[in-house]
PDB file of C-alpha atoms in Angstrom:
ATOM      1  CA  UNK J   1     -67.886 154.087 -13.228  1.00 87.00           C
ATOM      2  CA  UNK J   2     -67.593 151.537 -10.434  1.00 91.00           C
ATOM      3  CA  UNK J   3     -69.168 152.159  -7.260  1.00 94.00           C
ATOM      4  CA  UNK J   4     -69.926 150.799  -3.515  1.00 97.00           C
ATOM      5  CA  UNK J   5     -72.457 152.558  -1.370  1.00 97.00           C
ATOM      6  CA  UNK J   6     -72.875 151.375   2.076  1.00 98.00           C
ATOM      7  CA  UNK J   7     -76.076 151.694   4.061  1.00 97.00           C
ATOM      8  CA  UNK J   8     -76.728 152.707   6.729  1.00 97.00           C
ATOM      9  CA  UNK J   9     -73.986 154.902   7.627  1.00 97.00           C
ATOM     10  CA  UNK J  10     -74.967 154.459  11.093  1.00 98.00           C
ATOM     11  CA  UNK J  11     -76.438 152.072  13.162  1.00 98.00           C
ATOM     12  CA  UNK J  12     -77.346 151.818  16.811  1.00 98.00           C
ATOM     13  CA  UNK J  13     -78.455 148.490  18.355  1.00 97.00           C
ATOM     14  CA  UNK J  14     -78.763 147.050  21.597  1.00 97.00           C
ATOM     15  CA  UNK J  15     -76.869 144.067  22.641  1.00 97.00           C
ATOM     16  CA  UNK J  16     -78.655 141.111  21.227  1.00 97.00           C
ATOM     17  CA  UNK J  17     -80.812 142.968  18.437  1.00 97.00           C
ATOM     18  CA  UNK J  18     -79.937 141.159  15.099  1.00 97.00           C
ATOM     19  CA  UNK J  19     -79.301 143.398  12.242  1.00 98.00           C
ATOM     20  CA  UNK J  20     -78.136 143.712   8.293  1.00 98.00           C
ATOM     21  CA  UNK J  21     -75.905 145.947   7.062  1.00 98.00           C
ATOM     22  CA  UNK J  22     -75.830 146.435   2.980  1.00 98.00           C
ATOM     23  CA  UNK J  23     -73.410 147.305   0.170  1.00 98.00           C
ATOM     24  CA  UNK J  24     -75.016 147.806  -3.405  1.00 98.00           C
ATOM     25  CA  UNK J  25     -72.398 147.738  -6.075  1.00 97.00           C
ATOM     26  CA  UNK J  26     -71.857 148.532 -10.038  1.00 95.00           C
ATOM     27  CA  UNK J  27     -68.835 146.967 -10.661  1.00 92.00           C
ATOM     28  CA  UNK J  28     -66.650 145.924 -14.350  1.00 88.00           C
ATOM     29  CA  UNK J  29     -65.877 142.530 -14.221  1.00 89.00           C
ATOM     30  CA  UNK J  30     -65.978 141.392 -10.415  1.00 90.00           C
ATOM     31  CA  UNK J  31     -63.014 139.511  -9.021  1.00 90.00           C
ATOM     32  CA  UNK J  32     -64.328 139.536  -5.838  1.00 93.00           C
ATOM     33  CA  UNK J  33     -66.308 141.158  -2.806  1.00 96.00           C
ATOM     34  CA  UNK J  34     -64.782 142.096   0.482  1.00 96.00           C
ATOM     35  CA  UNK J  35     -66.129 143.008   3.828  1.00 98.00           C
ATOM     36  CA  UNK J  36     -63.597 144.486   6.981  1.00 98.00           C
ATOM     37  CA  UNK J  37     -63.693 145.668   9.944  1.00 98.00           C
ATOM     38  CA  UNK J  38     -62.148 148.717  11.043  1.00 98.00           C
ATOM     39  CA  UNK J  39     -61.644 149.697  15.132  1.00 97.00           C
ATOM     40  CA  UNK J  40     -60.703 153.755  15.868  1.00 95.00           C
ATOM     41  CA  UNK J  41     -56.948 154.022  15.072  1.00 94.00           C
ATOM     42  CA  UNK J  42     -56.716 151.017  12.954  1.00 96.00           C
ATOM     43  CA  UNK J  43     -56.569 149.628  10.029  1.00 97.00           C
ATOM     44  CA  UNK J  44     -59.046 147.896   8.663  1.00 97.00           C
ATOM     45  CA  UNK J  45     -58.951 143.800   9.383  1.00 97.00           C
ATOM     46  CA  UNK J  46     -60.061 141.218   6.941  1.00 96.00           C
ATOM     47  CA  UNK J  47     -63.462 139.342   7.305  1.00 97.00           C
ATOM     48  CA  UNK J  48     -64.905 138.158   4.545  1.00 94.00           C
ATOM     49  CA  UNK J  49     -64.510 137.004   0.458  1.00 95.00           C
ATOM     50  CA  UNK J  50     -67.346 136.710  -1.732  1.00 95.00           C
ATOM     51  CA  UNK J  51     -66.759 135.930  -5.099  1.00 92.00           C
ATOM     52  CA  UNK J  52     -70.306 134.557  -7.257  1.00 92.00           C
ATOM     53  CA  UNK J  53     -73.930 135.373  -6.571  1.00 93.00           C
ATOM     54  CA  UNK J  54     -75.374 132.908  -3.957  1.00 95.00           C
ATOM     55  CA  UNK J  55     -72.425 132.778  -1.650  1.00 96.00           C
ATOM     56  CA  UNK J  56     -72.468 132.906   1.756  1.00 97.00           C
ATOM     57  CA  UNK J  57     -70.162 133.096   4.406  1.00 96.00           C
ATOM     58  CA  UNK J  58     -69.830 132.918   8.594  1.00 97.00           C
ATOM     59  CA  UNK J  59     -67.851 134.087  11.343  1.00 94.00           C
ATOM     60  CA  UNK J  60     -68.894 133.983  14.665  1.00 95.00           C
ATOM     61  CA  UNK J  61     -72.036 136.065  14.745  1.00 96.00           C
ATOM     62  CA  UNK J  62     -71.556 137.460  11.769  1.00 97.00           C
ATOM     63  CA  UNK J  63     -72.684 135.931   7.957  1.00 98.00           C
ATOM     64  CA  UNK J  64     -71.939 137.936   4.192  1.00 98.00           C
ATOM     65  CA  UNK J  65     -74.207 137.352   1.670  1.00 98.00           C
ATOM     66  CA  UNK J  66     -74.007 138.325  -2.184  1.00 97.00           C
ATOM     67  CA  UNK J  67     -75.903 139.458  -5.224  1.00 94.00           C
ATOM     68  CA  UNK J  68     -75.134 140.274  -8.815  1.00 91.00           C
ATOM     69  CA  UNK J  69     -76.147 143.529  -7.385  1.00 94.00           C
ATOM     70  CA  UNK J  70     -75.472 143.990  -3.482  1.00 97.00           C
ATOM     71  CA  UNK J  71     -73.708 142.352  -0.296  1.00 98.00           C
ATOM     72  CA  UNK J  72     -75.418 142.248   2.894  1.00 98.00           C
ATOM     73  CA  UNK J  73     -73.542 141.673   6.408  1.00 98.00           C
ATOM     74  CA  UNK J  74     -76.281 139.931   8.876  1.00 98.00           C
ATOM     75  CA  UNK J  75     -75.191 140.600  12.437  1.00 97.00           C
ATOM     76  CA  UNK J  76     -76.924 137.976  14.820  1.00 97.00           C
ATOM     77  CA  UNK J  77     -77.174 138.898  18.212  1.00 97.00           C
ATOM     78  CA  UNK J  78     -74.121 141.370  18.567  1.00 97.00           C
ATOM     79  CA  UNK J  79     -72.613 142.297  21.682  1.00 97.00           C
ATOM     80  CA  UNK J  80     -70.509 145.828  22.458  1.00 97.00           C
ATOM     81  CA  UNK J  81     -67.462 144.389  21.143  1.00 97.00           C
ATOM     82  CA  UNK J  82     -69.318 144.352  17.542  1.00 97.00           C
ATOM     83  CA  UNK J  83     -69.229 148.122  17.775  1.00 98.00           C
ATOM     84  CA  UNK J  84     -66.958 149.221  14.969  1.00 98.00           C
ATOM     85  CA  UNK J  85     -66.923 150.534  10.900  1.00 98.00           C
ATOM     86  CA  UNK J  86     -67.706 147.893   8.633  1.00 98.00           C
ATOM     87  CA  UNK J  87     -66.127 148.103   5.067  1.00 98.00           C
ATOM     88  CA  UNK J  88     -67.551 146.726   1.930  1.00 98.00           C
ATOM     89  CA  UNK J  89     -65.270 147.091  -1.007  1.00 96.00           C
ATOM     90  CA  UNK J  90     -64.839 145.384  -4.611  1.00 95.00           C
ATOM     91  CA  UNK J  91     -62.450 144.333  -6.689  1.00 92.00           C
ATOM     92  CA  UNK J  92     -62.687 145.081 -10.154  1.00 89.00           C
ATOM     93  CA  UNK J  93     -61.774 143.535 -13.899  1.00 85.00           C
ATOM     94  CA  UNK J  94     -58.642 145.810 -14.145  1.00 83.00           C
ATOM     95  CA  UNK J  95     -57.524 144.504 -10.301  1.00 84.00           C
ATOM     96  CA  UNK J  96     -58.260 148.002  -8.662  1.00 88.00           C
ATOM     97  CA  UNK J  97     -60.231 148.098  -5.294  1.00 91.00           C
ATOM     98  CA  UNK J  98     -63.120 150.233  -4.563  1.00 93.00           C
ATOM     99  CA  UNK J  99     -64.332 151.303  -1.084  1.00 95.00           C
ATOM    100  CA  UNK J 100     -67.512 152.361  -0.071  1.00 96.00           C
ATOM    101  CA  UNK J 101     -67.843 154.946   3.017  1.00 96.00           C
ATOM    102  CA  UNK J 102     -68.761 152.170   5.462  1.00 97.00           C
ATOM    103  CA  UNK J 103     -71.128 151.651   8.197  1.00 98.00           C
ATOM    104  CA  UNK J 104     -70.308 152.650  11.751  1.00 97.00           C
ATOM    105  CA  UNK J 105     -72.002 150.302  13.936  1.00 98.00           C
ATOM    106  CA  UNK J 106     -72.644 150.674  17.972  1.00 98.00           C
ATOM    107  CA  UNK J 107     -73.805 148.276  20.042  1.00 98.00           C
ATOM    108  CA  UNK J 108     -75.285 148.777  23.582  1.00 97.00           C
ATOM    109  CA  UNK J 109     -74.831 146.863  26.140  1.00 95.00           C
TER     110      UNK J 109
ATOM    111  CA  UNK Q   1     -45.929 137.179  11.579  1.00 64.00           C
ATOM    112  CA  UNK Q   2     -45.196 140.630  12.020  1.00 81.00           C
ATOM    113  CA  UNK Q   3     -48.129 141.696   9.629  1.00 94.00           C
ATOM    114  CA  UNK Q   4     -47.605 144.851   7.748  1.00 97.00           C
ATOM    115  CA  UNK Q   5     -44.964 147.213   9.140  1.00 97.00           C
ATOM    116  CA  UNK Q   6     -45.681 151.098   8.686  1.00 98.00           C
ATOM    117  CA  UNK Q   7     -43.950 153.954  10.008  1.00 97.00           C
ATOM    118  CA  UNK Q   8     -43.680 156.536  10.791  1.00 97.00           C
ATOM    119  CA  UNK Q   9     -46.626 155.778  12.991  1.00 97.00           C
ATOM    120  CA  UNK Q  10     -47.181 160.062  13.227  1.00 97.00           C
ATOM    121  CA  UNK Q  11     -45.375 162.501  11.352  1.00 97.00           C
ATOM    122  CA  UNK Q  12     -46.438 166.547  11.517  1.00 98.00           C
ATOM    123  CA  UNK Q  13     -44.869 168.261   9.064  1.00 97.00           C
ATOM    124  CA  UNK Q  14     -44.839 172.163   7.604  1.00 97.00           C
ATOM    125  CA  UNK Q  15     -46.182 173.024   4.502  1.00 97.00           C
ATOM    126  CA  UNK Q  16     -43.425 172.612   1.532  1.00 97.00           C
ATOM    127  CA  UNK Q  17     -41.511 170.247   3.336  1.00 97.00           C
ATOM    128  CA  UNK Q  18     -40.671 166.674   2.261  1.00 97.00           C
ATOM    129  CA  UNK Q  19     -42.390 163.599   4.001  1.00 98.00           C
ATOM    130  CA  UNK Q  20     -41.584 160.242   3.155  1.00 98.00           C
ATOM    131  CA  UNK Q  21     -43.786 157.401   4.264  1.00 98.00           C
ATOM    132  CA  UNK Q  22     -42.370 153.350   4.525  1.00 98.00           C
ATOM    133  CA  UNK Q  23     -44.223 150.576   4.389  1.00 98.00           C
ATOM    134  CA  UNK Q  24     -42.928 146.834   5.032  1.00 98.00           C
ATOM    135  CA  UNK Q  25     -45.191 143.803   3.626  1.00 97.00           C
ATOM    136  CA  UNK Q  26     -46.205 140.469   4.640  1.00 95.00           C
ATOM    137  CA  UNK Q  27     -43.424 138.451   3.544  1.00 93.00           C
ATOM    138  CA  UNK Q  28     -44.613 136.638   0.378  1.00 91.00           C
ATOM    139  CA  UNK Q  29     -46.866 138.525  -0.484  1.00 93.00           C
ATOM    140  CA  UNK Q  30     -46.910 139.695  -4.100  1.00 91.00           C
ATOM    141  CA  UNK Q  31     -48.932 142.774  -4.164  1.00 93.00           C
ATOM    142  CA  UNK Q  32     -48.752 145.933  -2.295  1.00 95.00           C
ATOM    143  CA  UNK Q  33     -51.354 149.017  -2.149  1.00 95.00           C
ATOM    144  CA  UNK Q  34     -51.034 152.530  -1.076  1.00 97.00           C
ATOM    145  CA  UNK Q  35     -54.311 154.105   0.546  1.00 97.00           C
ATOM    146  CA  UNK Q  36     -54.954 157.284   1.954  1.00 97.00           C
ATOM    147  CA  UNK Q  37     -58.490 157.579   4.349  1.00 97.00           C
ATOM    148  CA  UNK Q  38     -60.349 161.272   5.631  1.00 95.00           C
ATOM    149  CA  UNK Q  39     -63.418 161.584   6.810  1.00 92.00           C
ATOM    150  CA  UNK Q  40     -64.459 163.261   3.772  1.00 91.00           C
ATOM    151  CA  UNK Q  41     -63.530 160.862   0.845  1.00 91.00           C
ATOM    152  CA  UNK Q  42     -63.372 157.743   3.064  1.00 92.00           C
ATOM    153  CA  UNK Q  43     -60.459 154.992   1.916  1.00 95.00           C
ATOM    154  CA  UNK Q  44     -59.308 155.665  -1.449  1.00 93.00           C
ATOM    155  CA  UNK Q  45     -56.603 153.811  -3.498  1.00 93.00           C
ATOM    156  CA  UNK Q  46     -53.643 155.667  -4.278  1.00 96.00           C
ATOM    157  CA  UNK Q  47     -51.409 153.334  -6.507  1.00 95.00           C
ATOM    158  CA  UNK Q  48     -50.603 149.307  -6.120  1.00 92.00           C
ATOM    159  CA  UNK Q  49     -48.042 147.387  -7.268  1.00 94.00           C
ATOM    160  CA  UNK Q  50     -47.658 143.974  -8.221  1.00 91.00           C
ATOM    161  CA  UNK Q  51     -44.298 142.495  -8.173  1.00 92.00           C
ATOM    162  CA  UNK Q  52     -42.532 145.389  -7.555  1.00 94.00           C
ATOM    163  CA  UNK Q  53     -44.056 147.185 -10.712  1.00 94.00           C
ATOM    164  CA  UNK Q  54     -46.564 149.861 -10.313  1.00 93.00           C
ATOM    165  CA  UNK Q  55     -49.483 148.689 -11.665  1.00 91.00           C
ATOM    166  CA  UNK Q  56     -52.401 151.633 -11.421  1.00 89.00           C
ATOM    167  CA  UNK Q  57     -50.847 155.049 -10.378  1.00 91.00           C
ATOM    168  CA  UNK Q  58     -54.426 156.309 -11.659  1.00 90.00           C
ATOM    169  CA  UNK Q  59     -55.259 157.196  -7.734  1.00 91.00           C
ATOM    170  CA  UNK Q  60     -52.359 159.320  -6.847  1.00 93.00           C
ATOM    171  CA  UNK Q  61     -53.533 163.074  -6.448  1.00 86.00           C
ATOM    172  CA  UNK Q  62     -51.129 164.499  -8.320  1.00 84.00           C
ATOM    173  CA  UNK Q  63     -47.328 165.002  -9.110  1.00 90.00           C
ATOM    174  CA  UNK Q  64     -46.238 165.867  -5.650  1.00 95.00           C
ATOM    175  CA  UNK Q  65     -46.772 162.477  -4.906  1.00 97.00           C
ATOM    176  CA  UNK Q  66     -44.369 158.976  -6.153  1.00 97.00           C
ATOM    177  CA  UNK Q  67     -44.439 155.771  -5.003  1.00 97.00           C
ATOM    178  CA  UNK Q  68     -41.462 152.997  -4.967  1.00 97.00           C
ATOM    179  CA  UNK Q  69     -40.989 149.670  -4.618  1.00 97.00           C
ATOM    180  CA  UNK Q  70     -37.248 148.660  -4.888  1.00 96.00           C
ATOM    181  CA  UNK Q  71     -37.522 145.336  -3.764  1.00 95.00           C
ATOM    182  CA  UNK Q  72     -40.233 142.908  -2.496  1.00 94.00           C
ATOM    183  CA  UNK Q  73     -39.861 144.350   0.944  1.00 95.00           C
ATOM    184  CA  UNK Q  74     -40.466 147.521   1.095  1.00 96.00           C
ATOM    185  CA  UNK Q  75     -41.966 151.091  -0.220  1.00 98.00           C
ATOM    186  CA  UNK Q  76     -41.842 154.207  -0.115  1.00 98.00           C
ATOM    187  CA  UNK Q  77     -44.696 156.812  -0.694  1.00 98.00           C
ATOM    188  CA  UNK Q  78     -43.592 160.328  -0.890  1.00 98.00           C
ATOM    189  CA  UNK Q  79     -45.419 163.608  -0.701  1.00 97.00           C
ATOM    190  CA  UNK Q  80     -42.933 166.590  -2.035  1.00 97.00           C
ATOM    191  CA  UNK Q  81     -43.829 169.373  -1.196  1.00 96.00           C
ATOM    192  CA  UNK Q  82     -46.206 168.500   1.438  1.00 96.00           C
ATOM    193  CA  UNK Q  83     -49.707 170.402   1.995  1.00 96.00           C
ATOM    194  CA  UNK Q  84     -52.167 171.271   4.548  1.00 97.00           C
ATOM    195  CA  UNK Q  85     -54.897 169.253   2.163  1.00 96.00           C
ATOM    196  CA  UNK Q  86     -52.185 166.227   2.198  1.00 97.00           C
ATOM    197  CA  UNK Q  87     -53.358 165.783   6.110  1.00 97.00           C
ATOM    198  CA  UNK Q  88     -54.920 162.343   6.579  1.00 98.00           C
ATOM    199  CA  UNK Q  89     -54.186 158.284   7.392  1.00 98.00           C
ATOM    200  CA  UNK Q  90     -52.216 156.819   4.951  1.00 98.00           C
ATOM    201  CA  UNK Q  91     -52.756 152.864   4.581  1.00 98.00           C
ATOM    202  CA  UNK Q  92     -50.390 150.497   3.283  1.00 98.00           C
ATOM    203  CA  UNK Q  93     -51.760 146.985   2.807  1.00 96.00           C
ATOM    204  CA  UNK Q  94     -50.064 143.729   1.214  1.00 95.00           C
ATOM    205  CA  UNK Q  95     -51.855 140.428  -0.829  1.00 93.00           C
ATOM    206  CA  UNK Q  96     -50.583 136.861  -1.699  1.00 88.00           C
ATOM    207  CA  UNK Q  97     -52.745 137.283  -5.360  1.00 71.00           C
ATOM    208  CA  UNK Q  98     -52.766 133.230  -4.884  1.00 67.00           C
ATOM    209  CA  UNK Q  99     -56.220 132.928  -6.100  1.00 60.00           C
ATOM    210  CA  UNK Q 100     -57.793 135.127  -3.466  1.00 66.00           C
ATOM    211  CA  UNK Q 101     -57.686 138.946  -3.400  1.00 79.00           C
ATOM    212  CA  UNK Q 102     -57.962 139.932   0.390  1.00 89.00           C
ATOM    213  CA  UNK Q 103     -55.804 142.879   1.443  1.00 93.00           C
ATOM    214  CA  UNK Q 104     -54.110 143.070   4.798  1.00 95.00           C
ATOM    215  CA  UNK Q 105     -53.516 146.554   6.114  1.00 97.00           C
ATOM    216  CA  UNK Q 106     -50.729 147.937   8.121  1.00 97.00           C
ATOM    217  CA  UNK Q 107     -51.296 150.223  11.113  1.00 97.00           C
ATOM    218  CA  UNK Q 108     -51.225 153.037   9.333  1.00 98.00           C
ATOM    219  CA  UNK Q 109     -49.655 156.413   9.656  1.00 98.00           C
ATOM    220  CA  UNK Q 110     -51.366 159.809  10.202  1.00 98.00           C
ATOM    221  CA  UNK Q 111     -50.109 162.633   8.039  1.00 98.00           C
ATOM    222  CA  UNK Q 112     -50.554 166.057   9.776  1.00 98.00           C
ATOM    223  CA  UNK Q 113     -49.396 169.139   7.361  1.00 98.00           C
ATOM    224  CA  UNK Q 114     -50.020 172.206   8.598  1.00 97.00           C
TER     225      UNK Q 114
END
C-alpha cells in the first residue's frame, strides 16, 4: 500500500535555527514528489517537484531533497513567517496522490 | 488569474439534508481533484478527474457522495444525505498534466453537519 509519513509532526525553532523536516515514502511507480505549504484557513500552496533520486531544489530559504526512499525539506535560517504545515505528498503509477499528515512548524522570533 | 474558485466558502447544514459543493478550475487546466482534510485523517483524496471523466472514485466514502464534471469549468461534489461525520474542509484543486503533476488548491470550503 502506498504511504507518506512525515516527521516531526511538530517543530519549534527560533528565528534563525536551521532545520530538516522529512517525508519517508513506499510508493508504486513514482511520478513525482511534492512538498506545500499550508497557512490556518488555507489551502495548501505549491512549493516544490521532485521527480528522480538526487534532485534538489530551492526557494528562498528553503531547499527539497530526494531519495528512492525519503524527501527532506532543509529550512535555513527561518524567520516567523516560516511558521506554517508543511505537506509532503506523492504521486503514484496509477496518477493518485497520497498525503502524509504534515509537519506543523513554528518559528520564534 | 483567479486561481481556483470554491464556494460555498461555509455551509452548516442539518443532518439528512442535501449539500452541494462547486468548485471552478484554473482555466486550462486538465485535471481536477476533490479532497476532504480533518484533523484526524489529514488530506485525503476523494475522486479526480481528468478531462472531465472521473478517473479514481476509489476515495469517495461512500454512496451518499457523487462527483460531476459537466464541462471543463466546473464541479460539483455532493453529499446526500449529509452527516454529522461528513463535517470537515473540503479541497478542490486543479493541474495542467503538461509534464508536471503539481496541484493547485482552491480556498476551500468547511462542511459543518450537525
Amino acid at each position: 500500500e502506498d504511504q507518506v509519513t512525515q516527521s516531526p509532526e511538530a517543530l519549534r525553532l527560533q528565528e534563525g535555527e536551521s532545520s530538516s523536516l522529512n517525508c519517508s515514502y513506499t510508493v508504486s511507480g513514482l511520478r513525482g514528489l511534492f512538498w506545500y505549504r499550508q497557512d490556518p484557513g488555507k489551502g495548501p500552496e505549491f512549493l516544490f517537484t521532485l521527480y528522480s533520486a538526487g534532485e534538489e531544489k530551492e526557494k528562498e530559504r528553503l531547499k527539497a531533497t530526494l531519495t528512492k526512499k525519503e524527501s527532506f525539506l532543509h529550512i535555513t535560517a527561518p524567520k516567523p513567517e516560516d511558521s506554517a504545515t508543511y505537506l509532503c505528498a506523492v504521486e503514484n503509477g496509477g496518477f493518485k496522490t497520497i498525503f502524509g499528515a504534515g509537519t506543523r512548524l513554528f518559528v520564534k522570533a | 488569474d483567479a486561481g481556483v474558485i470554491q464556494s460555498p466558502r461555509h455551509e452548516v447544514t442539518e443532518m439528512g439534508q442535501e449539500v452541494t459543493l462547486r468548485c471552478k478550475p484554473i482555466s486550462g487546466h486538465n485535471s481536477l481533484f476533490w479532497y476532504r482534510q480533518t484533523m484526524m485523517r489529514g488530506l485525503e483524496l476523494l475522486i479526480y478527474f481528468n478531462n472531465n471523466v472521473p478517473i479514481d472514485d476509489s476515495g469517495m466514502p461512500e454512496d451518499r457522495f457523487s462527483a460531476k464534471m459537466p464541462n471543463a469549468s466546473f464541479s460539483t461534489l455532493k453529499i446526500q444525505p449529509s452527516e454529522p461525520r461528513d463535517s470537515a474542509v473540503y479541497f478542490c484543486a486543479s493541474s495542467s498534466r503538461d509534464g508536471t503533476y503539481e496541484q493547485y488548491f482552491g480556498p476551500g470550503t468547511r462542511l459543518t453537519v450537525t
